[in-house]
Every structure is written in C-alpha cells, then in structure tokens.
Short mmCIF file of C-alpha atoms in Angstrom, two decimals:
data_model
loop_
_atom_site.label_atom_id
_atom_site.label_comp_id
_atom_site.label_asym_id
_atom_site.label_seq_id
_atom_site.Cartn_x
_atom_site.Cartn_y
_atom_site.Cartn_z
CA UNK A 182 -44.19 -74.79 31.96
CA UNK A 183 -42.41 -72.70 29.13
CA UNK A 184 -39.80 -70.27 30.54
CA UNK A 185 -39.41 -67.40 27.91
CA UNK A 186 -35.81 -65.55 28.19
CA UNK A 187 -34.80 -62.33 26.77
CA UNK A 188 -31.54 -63.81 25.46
CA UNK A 189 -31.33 -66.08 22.65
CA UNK A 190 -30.50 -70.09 23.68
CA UNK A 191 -27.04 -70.97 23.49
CA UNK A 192 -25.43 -74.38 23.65
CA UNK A 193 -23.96 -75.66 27.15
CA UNK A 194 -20.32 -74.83 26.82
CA UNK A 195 -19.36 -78.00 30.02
CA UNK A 196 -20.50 -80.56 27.14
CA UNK A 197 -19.08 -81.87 23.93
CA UNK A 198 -20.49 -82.59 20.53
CA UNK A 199 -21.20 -86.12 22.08
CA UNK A 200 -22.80 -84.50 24.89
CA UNK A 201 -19.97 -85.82 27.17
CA UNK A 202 -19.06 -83.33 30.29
CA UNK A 203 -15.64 -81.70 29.54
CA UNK A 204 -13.70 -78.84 30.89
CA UNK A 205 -14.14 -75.50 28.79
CA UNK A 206 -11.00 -75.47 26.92
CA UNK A 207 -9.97 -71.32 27.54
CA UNK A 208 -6.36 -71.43 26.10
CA UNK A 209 -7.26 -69.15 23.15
CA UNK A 210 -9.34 -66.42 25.03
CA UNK A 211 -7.80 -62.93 26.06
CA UNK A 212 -6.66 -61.94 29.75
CA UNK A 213 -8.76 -59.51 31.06
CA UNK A 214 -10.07 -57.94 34.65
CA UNK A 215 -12.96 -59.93 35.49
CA UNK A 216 -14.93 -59.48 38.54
CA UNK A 217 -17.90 -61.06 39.99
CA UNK A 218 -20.40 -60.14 42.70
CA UNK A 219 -22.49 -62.51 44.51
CA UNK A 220 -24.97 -62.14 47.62
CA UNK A 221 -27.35 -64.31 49.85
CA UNK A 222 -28.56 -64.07 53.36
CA UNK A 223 -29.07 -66.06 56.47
CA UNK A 224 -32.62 -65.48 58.62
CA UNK A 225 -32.21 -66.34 62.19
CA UNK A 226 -33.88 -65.73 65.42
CA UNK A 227 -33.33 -61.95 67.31
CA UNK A 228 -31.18 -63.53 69.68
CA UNK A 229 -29.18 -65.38 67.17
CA UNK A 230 -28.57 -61.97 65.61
CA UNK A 231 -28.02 -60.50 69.37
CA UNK A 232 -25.48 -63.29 69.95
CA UNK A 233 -23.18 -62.56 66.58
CA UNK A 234 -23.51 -58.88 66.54
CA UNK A 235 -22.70 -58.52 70.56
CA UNK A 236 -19.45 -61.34 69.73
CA UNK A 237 -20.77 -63.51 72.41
CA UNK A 238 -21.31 -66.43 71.04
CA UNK A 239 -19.57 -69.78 72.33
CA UNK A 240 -17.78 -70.02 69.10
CA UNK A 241 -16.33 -66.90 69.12
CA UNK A 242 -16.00 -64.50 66.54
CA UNK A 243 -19.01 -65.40 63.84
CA UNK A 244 -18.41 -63.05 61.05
CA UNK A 245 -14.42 -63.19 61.17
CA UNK A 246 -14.18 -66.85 60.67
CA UNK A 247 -17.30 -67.05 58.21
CA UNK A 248 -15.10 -64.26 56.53
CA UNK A 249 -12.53 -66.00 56.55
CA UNK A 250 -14.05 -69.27 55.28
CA UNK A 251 -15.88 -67.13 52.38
CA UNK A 252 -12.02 -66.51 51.09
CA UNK A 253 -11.25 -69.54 51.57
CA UNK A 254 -14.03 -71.25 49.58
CA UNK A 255 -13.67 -68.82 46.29
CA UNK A 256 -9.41 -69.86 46.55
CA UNK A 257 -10.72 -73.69 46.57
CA UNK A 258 -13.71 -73.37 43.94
CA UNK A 259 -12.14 -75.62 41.61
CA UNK A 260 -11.58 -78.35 44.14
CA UNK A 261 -15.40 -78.49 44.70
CA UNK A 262 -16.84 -77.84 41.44
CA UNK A 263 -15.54 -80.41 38.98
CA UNK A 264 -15.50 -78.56 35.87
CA UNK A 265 -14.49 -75.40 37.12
CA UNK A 266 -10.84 -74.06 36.49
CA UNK A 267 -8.20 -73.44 39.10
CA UNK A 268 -7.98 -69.60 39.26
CA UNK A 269 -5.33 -66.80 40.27
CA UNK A 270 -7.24 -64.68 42.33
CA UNK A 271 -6.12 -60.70 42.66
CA UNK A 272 -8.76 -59.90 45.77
CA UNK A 273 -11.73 -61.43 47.48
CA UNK A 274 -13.53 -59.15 49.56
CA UNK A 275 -16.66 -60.47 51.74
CA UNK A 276 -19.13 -57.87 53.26
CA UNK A 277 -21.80 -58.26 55.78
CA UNK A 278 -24.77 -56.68 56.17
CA UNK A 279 -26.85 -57.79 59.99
CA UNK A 280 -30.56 -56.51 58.96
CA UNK A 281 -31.88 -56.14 62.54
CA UNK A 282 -35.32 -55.71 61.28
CA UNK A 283 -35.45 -59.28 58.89
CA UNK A 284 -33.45 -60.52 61.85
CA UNK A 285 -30.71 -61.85 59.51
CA UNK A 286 -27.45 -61.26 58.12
CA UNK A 287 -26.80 -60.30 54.05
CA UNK A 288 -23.29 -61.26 52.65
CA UNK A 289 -21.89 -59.99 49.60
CA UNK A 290 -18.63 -61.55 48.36
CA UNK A 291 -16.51 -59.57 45.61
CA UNK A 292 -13.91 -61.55 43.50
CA UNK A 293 -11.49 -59.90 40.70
CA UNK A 294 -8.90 -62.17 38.79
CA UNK A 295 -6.52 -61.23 35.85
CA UNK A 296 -7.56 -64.03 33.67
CA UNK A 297 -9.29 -65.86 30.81
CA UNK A 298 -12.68 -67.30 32.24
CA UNK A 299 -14.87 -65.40 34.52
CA UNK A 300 -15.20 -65.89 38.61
CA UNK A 301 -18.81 -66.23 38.95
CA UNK A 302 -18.58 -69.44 40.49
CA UNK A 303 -16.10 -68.59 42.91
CA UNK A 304 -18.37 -65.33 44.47
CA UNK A 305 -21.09 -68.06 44.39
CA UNK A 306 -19.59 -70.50 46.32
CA UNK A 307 -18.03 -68.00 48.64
CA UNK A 308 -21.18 -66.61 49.44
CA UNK A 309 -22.53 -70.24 50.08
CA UNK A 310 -19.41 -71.27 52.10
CA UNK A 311 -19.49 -67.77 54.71
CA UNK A 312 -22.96 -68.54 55.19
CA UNK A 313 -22.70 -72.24 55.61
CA UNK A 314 -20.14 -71.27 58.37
CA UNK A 315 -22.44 -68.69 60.27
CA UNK A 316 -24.83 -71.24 60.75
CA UNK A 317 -22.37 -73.81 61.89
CA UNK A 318 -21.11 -71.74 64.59
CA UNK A 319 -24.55 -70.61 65.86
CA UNK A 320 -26.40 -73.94 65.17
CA UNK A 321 -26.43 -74.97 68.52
CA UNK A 322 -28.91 -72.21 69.43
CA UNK A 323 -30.72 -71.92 66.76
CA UNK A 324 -31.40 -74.78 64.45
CA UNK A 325 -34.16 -73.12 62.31
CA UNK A 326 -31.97 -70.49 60.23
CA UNK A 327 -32.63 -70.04 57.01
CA UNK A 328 -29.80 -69.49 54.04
CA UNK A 329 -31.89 -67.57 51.40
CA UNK A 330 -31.08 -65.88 48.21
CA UNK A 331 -27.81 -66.47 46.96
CA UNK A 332 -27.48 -65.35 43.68
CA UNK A 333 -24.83 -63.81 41.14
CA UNK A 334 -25.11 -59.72 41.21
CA UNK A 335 -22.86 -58.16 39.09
CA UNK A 336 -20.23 -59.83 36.29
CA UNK A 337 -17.82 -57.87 34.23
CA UNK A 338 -15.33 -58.48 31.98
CA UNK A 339 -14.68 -60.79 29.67
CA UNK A 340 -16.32 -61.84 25.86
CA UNK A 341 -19.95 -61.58 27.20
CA UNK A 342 -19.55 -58.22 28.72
CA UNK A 343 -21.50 -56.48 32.02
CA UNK A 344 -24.21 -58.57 33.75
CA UNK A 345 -25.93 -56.98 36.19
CA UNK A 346 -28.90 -58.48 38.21
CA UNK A 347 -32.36 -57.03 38.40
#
C-alpha cells in the first residue's frame, strides 16, 4: 500500500552514507527554545478510574508517582533510546486529564530545553513512561487497560519550524 505525504521525502538523518546507524552530529546548529508536546491515554474499567481519582488505591497516590515517573523518563530519554542525545532540560510539565465518560485517563507531557536538537522524543517517552506507571500501580485490579494514542502534538523551535498535529 502507497502512503502519499504532503511533505517531500527526506533522507533518514540516524544513518550514514553507508547506511550505518550514527548519532546526528548537532555541533554546528543554533541554540534555540524548543518545546515539544506529546499525549496518549490509558482506558480502564469505572472502578479503576473510581480507585485513582478517589486516591484509594493500594499503591497509593497513582497520578503523583506516574507524574513523577513521566519527569523522570523525558530526564533519562537518552539512556533508553540509543541514538538520542543527552539533553538539558529547562521544564517538564505532565498533565492529566481522567475522562469519566471513556472511563480513562489522557496525559499530556510538555518539555522545553535551551538547545540544538529538538525534545520530541523525550515528551514521547514521558508520555509512554507516566502511563506505563498508571497501569503498574493499578494492574492488580484491572489487567485489561488499554494505553492508546500516544502521539507527538505540538513541536516548535528549531530549523524545521512549528509542527502541530491534526
């Protein structure tokens, strides 16, 4: 199946002229503000929800620690994606969203650097990470969640400008 894109193909920057994996050499670009935006959800039973939003669940406090673990993941990006570069980070911010009525939880991590390559990856993990860790702590009661939708929102900054998801 032919996918048709509205931008024109470029070249994979993570490989060489030999096609050999490499990390993007950034030395000569500008420092700029770059910020990312990512997002994804968790589905889960009412009473999961019930459970989280109420703070009674046996773990404790489900949204501060899968907070806290969202932070954590976009500070460690570059220890779990091989090619990706070890960042200064200026803020990560992680939002969520319970949705009583899709009986789930949204989460939408920000992430800002001063820098010269873009933190895309680090929202995306983050996002991946905080909802990795709500469904550790409330697996015991309900095994069937579902981690849906995580996707890159908003970009800016940097040589390729504003992205903005549709």
């Amino acid at each position: 199946m032919k996918r048709s894109s509205p931008q024109k193909a470029k070249s994979l920057s993570h490989f060489d002229t030999q096609g050999q994996a490499h990390m993007v050499d950034v030395g000569g670009k500008a420092e700029t503000h770059r910020i990312a935006r990512a997002g994804g959800s968790i589905c889960m039973q009412p009473e999961t929800l019930r459970l989280i939003l109420e703070g009674t669940a046996k773990k404790g406090d489900v949204l501060g620690v899968a907070r806290l673990a969202a932070i954590q993941a976009a500070k460690r990006t570059s220890d779990l994606i091989p090619l990706a570069h070890p960042l200064a980070l200026t803020r990560v911010g992680a939002e969520f969203a319970p949705d009583a009525a899709g009986c789930g939880i949204a989460l939408t991590v920000t992430v800002e650097t001063l820098g010269r390559t873009g933190v895309e990856m680090e929202a995306l993990t983050a996002v991946s990470i905080g909802l990795l860790t709500i469904y550790d702590m409330c697996k015991a009661v309900d095994r069937s969640m579902r981690i849906e939708g995580i996707r890159l929102l908003e970009k800016k900054g940097g040589k390729s400008g504003h992205f903005l998801s549709a």
